[in-house]
GROMACS .gro file of N, CA, C and O in nm:
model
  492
    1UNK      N    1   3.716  13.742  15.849
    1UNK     CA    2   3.760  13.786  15.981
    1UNK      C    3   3.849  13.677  16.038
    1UNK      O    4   3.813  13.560  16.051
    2UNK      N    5   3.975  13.729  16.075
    2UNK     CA    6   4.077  13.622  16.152
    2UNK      C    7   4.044  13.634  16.256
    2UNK      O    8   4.000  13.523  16.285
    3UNK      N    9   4.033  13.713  16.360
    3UNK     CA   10   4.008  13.681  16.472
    3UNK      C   11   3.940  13.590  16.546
    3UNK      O   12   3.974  13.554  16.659
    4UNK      N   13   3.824  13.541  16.474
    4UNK     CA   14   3.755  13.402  16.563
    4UNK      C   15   3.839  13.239  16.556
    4UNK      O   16   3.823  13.129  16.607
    5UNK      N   17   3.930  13.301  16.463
    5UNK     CA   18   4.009  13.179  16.488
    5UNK      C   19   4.179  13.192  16.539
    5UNK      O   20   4.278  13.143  16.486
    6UNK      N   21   4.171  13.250  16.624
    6UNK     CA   22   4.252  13.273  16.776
    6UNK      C   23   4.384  13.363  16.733
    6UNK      O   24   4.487  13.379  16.797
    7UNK      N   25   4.351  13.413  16.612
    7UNK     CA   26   4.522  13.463  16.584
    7UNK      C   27   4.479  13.603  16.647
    7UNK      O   28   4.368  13.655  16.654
    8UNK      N   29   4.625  13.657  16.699
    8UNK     CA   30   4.629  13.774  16.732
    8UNK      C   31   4.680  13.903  16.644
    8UNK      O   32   4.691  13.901  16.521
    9UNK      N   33   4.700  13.976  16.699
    9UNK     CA   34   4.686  14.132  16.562
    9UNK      C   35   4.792  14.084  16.482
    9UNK      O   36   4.771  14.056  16.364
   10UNK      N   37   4.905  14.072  16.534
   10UNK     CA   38   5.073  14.020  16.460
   10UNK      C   39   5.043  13.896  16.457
   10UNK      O   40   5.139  13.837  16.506
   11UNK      N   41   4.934  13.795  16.416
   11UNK     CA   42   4.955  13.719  16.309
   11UNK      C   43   4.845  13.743  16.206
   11UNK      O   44   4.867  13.714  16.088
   12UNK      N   45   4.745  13.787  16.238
   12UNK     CA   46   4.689  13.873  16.153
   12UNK      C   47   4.768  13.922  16.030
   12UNK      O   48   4.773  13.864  15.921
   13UNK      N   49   4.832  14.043  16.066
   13UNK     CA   50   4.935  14.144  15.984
   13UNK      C   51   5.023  14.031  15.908
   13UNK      O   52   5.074  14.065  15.801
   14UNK      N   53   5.043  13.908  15.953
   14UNK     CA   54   5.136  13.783  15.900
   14UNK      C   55   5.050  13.769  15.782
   14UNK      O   56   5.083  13.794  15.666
   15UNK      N   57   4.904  13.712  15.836
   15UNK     CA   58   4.820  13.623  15.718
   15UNK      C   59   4.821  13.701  15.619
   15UNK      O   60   4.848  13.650  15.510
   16UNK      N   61   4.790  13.858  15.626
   16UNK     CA   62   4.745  13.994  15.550
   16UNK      C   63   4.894  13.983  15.435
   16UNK      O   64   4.882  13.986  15.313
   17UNK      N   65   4.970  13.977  15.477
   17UNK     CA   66   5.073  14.041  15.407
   17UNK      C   67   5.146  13.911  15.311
   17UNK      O   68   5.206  13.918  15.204
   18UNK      N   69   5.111  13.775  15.409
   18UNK     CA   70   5.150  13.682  15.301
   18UNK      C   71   5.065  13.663  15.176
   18UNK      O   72   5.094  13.631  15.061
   19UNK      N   73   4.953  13.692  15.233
   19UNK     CA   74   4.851  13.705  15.102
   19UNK      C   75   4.875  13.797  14.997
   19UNK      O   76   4.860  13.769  14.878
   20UNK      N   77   4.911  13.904  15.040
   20UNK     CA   78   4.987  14.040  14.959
   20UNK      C   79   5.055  13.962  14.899
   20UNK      O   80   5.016  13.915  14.792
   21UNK      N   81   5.186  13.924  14.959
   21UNK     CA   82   5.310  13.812  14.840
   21UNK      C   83   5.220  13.760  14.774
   21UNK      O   84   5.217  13.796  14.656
   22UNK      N   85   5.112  13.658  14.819
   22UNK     CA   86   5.123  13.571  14.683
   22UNK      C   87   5.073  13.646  14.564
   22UNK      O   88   5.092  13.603  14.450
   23UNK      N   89   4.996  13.779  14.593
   23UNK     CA   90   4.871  13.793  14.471
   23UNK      C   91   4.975  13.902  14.398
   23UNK      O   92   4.928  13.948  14.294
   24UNK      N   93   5.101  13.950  14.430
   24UNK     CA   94   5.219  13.983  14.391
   24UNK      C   95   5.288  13.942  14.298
   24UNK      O   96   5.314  14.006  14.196
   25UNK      N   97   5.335  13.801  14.334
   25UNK     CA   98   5.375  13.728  14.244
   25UNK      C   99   5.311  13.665  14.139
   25UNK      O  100   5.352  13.637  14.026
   26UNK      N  101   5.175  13.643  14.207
   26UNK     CA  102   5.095  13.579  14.104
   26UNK      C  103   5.073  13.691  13.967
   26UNK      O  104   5.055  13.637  13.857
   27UNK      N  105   5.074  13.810  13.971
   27UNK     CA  106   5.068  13.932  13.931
   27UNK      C  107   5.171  13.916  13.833
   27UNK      O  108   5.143  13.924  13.713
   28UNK      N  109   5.317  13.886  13.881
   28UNK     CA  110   5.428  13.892  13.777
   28UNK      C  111   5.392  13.793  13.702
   28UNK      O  112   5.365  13.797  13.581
   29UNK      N  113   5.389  13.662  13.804
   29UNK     CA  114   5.410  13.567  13.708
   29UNK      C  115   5.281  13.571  13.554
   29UNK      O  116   5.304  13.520  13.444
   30UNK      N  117   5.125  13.664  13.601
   30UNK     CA  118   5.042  13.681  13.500
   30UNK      C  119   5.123  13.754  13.380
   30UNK      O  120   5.119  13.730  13.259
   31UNK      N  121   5.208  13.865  13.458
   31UNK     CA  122   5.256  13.966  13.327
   31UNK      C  123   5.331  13.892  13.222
   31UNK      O  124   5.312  13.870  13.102
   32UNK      N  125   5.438  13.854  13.324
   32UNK     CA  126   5.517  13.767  13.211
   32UNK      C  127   5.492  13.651  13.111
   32UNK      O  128   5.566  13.613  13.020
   33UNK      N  129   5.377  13.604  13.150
   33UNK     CA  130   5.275  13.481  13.093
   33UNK      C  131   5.235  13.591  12.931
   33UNK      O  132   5.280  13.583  12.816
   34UNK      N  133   5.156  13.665  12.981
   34UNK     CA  134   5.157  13.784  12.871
   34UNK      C  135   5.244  13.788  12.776
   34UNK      O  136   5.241  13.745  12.661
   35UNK      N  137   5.352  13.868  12.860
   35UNK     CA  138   5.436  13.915  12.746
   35UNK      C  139   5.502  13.823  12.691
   35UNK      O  140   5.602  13.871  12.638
   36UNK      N  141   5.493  13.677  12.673
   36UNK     CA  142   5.537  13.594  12.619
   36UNK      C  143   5.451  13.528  12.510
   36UNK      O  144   5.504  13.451  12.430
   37UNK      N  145   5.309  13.558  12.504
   37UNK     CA  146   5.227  13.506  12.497
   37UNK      C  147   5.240  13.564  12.316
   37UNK      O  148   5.276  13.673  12.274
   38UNK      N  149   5.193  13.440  12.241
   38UNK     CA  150   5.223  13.466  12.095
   38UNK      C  151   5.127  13.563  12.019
   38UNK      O  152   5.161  13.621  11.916
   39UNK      N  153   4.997  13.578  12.080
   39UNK     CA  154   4.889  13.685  12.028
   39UNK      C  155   4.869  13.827  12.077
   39UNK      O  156   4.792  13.915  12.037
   40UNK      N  157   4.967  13.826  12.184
   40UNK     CA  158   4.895  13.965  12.297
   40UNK      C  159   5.065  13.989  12.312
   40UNK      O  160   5.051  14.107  12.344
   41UNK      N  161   5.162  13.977  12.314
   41UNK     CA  162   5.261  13.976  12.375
   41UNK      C  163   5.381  14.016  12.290
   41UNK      O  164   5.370  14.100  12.201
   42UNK      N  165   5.513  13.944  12.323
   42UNK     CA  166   5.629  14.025  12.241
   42UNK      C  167   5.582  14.154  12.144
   42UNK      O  168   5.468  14.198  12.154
   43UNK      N  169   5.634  14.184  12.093
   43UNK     CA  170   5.627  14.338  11.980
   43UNK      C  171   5.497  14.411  11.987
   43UNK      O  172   5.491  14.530  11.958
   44UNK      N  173   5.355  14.320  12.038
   44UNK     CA  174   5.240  14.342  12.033
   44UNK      C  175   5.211  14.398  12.180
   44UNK      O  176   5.098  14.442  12.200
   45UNK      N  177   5.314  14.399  12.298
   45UNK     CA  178   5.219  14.387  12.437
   45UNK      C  179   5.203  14.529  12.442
   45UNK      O  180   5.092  14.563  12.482
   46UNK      N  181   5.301  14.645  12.405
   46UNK     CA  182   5.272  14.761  12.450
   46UNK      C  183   5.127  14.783  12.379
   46UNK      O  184   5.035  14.805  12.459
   47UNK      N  185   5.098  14.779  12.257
   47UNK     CA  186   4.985  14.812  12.157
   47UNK      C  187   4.840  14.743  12.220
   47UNK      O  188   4.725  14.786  12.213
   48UNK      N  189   4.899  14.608  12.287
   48UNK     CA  190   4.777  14.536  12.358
   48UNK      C  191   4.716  14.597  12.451
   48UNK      O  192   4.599  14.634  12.461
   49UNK      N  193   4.861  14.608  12.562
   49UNK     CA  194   4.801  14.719  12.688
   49UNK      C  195   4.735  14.866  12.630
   49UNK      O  196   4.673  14.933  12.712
   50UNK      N  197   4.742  14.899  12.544
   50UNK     CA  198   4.715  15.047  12.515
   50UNK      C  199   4.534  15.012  12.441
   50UNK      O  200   4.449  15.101  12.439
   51UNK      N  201   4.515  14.907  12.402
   51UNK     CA  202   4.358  14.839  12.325
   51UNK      C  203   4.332  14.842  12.492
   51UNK      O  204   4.263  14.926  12.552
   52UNK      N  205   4.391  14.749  12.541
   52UNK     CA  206   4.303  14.693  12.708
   52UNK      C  207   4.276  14.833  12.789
   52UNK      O  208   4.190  14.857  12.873
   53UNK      N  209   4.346  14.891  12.752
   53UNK     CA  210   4.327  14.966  12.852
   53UNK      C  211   4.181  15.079  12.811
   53UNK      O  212   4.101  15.112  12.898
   54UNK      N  213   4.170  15.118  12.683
   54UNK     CA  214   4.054  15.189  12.650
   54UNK      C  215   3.923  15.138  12.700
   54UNK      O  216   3.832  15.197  12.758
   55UNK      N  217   3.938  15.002  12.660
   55UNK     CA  218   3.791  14.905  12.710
   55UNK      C  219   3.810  14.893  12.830
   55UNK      O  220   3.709  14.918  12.895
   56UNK      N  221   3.913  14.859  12.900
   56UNK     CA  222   3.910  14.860  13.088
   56UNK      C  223   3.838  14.991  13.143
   56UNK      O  224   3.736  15.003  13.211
   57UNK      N  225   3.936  15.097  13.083
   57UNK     CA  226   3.844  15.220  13.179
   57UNK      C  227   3.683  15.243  13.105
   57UNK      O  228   3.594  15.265  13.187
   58UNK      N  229   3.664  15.242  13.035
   58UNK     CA  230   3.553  15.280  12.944
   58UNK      C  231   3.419  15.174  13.007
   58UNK      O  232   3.305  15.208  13.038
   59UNK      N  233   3.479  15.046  13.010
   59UNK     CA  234   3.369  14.936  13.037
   59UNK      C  235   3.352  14.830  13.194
   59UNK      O  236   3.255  14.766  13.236
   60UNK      N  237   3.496  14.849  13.250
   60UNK     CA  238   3.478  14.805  13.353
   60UNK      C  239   3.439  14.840  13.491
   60UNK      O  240   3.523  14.847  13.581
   61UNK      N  241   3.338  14.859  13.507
   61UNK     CA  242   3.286  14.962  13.662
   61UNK      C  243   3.359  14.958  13.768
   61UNK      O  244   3.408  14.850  13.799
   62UNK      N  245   3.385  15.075  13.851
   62UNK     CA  246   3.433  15.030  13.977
   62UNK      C  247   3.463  14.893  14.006
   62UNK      O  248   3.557  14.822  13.970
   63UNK      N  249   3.370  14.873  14.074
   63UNK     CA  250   3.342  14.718  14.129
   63UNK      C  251   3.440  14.628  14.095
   63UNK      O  252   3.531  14.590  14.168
   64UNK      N  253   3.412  14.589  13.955
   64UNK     CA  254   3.492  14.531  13.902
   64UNK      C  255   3.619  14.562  13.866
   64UNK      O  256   3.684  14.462  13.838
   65UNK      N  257   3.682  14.670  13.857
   65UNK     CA  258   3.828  14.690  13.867
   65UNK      C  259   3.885  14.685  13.988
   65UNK      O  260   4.005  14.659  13.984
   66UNK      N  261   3.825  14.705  14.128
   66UNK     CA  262   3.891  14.660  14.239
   66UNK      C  263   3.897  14.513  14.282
   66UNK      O  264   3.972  14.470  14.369
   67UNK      N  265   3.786  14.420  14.191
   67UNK     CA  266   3.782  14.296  14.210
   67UNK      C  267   3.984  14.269  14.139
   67UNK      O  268   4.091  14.241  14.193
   68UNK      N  269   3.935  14.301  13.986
   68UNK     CA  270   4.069  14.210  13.900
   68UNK      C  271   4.159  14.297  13.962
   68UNK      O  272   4.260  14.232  13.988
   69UNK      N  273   4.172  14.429  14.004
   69UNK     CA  274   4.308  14.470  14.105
   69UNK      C  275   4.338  14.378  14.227
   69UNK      O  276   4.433  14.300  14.236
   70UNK      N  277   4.275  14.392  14.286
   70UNK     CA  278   4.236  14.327  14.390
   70UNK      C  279   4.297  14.186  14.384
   70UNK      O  280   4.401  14.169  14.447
   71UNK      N  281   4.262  14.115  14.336
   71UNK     CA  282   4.264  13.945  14.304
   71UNK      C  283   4.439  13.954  14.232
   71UNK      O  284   4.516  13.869  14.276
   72UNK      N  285   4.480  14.023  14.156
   72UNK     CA  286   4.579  14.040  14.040
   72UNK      C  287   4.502  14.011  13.936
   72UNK      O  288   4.532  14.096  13.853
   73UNK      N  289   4.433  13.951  13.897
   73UNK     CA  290   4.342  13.856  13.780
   73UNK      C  291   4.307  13.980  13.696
   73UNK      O  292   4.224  13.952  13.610
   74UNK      N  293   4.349  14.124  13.696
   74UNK     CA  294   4.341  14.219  13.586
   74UNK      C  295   4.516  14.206  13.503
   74UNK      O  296   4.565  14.282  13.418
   75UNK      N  297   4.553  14.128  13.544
   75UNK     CA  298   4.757  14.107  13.495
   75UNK      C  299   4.721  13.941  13.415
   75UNK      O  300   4.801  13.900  13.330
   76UNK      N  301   4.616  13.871  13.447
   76UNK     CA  302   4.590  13.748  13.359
   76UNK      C  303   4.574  13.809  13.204
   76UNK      O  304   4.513  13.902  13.152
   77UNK      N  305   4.689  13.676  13.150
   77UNK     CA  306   4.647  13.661  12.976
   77UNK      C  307   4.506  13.720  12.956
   77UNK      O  308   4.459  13.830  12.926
   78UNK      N  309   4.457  13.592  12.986
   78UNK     CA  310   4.317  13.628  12.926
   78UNK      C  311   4.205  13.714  12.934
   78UNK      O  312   4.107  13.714  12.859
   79UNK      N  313   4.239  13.834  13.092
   79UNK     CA  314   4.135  13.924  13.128
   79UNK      C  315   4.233  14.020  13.002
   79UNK      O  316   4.180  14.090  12.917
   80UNK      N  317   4.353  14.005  13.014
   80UNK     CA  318   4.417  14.142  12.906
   80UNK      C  319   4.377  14.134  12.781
   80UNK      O  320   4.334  14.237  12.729
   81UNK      N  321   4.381  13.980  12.685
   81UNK     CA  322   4.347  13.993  12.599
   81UNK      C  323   4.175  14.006  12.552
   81UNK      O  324   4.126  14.031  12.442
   82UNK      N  325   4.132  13.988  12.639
   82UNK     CA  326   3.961  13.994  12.670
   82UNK      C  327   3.912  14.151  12.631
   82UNK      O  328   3.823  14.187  12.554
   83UNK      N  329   4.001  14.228  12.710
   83UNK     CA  330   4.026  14.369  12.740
   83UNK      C  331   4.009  14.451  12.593
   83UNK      O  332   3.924  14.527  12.547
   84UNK      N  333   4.203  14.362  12.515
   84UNK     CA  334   4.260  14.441  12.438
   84UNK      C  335   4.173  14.400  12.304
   84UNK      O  336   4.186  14.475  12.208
   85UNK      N  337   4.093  14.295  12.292
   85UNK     CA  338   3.983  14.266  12.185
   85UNK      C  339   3.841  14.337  12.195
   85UNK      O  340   3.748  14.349  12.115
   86UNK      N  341   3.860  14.378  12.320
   86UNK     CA  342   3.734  14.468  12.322
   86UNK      C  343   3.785  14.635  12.277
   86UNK      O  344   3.722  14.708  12.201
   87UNK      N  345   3.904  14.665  12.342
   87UNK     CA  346   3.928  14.834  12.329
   87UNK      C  347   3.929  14.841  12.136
   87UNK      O  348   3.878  14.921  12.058
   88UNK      N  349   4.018  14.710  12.114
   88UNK     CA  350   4.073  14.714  11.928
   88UNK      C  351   3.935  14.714  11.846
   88UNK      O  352   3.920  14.783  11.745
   89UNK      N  353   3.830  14.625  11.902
   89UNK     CA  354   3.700  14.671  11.816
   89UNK      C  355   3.627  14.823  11.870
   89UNK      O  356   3.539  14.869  11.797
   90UNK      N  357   3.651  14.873  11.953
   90UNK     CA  358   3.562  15.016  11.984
   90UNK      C  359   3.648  15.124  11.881
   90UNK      O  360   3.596  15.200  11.799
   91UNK      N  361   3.772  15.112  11.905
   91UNK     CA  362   3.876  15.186  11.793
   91UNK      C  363   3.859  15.147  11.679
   91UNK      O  364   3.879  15.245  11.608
   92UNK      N  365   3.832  15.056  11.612
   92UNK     CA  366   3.819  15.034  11.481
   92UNK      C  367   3.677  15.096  11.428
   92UNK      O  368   3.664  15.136  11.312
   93UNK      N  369   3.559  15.098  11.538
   93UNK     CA  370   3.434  15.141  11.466
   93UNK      C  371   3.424  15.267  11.528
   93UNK      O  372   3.386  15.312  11.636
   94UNK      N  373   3.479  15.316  11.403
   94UNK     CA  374   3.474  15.463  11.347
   94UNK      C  375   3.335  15.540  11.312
   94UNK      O  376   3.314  15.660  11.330
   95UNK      N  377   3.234  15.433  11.251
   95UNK     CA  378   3.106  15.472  11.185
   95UNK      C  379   3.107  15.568  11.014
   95UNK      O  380   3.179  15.531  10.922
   96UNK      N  381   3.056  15.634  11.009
   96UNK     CA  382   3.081  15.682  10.896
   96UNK      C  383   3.147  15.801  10.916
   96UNK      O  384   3.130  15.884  11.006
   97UNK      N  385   3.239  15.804  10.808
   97UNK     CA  386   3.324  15.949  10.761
   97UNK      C  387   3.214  16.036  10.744
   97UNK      O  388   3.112  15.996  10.690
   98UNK      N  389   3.228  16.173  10.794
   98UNK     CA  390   3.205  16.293  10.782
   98UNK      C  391   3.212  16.296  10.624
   98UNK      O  392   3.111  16.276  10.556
   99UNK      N  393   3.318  16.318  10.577
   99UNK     CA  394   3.352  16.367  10.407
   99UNK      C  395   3.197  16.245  10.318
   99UNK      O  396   3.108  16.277  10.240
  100UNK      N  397   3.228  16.130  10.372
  100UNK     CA  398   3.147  16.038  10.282
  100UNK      C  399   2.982  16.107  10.307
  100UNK      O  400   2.911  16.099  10.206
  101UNK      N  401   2.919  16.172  10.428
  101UNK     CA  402   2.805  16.225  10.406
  101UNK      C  403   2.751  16.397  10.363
  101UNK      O  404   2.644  16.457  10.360
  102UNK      N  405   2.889  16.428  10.335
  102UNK     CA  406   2.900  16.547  10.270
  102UNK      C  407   3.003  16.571  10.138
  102UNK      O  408   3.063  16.678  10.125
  103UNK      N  409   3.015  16.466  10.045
  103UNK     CA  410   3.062  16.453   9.956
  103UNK      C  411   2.979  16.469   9.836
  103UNK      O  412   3.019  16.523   9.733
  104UNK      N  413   2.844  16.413   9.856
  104UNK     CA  414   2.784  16.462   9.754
  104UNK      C  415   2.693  16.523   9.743
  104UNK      O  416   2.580  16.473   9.741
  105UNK      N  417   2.714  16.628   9.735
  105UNK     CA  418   2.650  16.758   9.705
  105UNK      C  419   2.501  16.761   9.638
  105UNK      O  420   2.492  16.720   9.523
  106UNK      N  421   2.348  16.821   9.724
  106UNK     CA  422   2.248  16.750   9.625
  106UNK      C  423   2.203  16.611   9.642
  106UNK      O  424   2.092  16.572   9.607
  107UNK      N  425   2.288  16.543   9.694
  107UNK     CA  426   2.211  16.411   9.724
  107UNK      C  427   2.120  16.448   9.835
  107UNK      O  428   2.122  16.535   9.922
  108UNK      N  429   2.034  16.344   9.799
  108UNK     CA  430   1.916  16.326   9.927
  108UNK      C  431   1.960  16.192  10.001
  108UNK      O  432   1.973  16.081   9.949
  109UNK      N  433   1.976  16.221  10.113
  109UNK     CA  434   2.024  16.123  10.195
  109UNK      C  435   1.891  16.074  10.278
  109UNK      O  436   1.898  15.992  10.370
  110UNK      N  437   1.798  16.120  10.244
  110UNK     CA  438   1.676  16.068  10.292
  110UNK      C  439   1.601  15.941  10.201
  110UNK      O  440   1.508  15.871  10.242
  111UNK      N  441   1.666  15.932  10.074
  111UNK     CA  442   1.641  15.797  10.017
  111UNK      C  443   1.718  15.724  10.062
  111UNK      O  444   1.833  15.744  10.101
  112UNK      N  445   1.634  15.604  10.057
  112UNK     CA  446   1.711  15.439  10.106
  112UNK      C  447   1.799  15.406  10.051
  112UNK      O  448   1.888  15.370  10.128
  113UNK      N  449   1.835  15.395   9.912
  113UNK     CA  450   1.919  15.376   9.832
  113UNK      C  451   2.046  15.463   9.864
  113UNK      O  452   2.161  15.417   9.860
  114UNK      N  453   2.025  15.547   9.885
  114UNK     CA  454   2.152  15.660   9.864
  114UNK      C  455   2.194  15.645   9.999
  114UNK      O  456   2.299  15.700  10.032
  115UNK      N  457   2.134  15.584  10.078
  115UNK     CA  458   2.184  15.533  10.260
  115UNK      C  459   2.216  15.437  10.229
  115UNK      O  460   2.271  15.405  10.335
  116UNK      N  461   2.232  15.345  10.160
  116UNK     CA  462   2.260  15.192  10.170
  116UNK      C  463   2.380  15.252  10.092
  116UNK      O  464   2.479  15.187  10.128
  117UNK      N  465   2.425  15.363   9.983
  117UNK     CA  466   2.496  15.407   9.889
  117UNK      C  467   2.605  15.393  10.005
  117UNK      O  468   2.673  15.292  10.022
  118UNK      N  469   2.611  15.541  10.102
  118UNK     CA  470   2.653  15.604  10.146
  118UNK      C  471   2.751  15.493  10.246
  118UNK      O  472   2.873  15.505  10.258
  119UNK      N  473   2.669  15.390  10.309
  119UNK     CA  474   2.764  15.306  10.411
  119UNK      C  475   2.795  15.230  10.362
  119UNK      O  476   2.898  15.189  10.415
  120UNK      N  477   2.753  15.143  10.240
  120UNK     CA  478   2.837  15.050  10.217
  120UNK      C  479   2.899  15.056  10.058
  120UNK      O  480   2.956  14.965   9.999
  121UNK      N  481   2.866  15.210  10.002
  121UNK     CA  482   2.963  15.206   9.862
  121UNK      C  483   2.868  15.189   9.723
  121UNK      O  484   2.746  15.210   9.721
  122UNK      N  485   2.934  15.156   9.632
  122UNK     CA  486   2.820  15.085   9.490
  122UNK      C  487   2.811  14.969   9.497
  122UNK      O  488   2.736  14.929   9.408
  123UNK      N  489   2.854  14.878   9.566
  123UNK     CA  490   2.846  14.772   9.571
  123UNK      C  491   2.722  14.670   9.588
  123UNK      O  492   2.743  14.549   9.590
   0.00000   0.00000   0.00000
């Protein structure tokens, strides 16, 4: 609350809005930190944002997306790549193929063996 410390509505609307600038800029200056950035960035940023973004909506609650909106600190390197390492492992685990538990015909998939077969191969 500004008011107990003597500013009036129009400097209020001053403090409000310079704060807006900075978390603005701070915002660009996060993006561009990004897209420069040698693991998350050049050729990789669209593919990054598109990982971050599965795990952002999927895992980050309310709350917390109006915080890192809020703050800019959802445009930081490291909340994106935090993000885009979380969305790239939920996309990668697939679990098992359909075809691989209906491929063989007659098997009993109720033995242990033929479950240990089934997910990880002959190996």
């Amino acid at each position: 609350e500004l008011a107990p410390l003597g500013l009036n509505e129009y400097q209020i609307t001053k403090v409000i809005n310079a704060n807006q600038n900075i978390i603005n800029h701070t915002r660009e200056a996060f993006i561009d930190q990004a897209r420069k950035d040698p693991e998350i960035g050049g050729s990789r940023f669209e593919t990054t944002i598109k990982h971050a973004k599965v795990a952002y909506d999927k895992y980050a609650s309310p709350a917390l997306q109006e915080v890192l909106q809020g703050t800019g600190l959802s445009s930081h390197p490291e909340v994106i790549r935090m993000f885009a390492n979380l969305g790239k492992a939920v996309s990668e685990d697939t679990g098992i193929p359909a075809q691989a538990l209906t491929s063989g015909a007659g098997v009993d998939l109720k033995d242990e063996s033929t479950q240990l077969n089934v997910l990880y191969g002959n190996n």
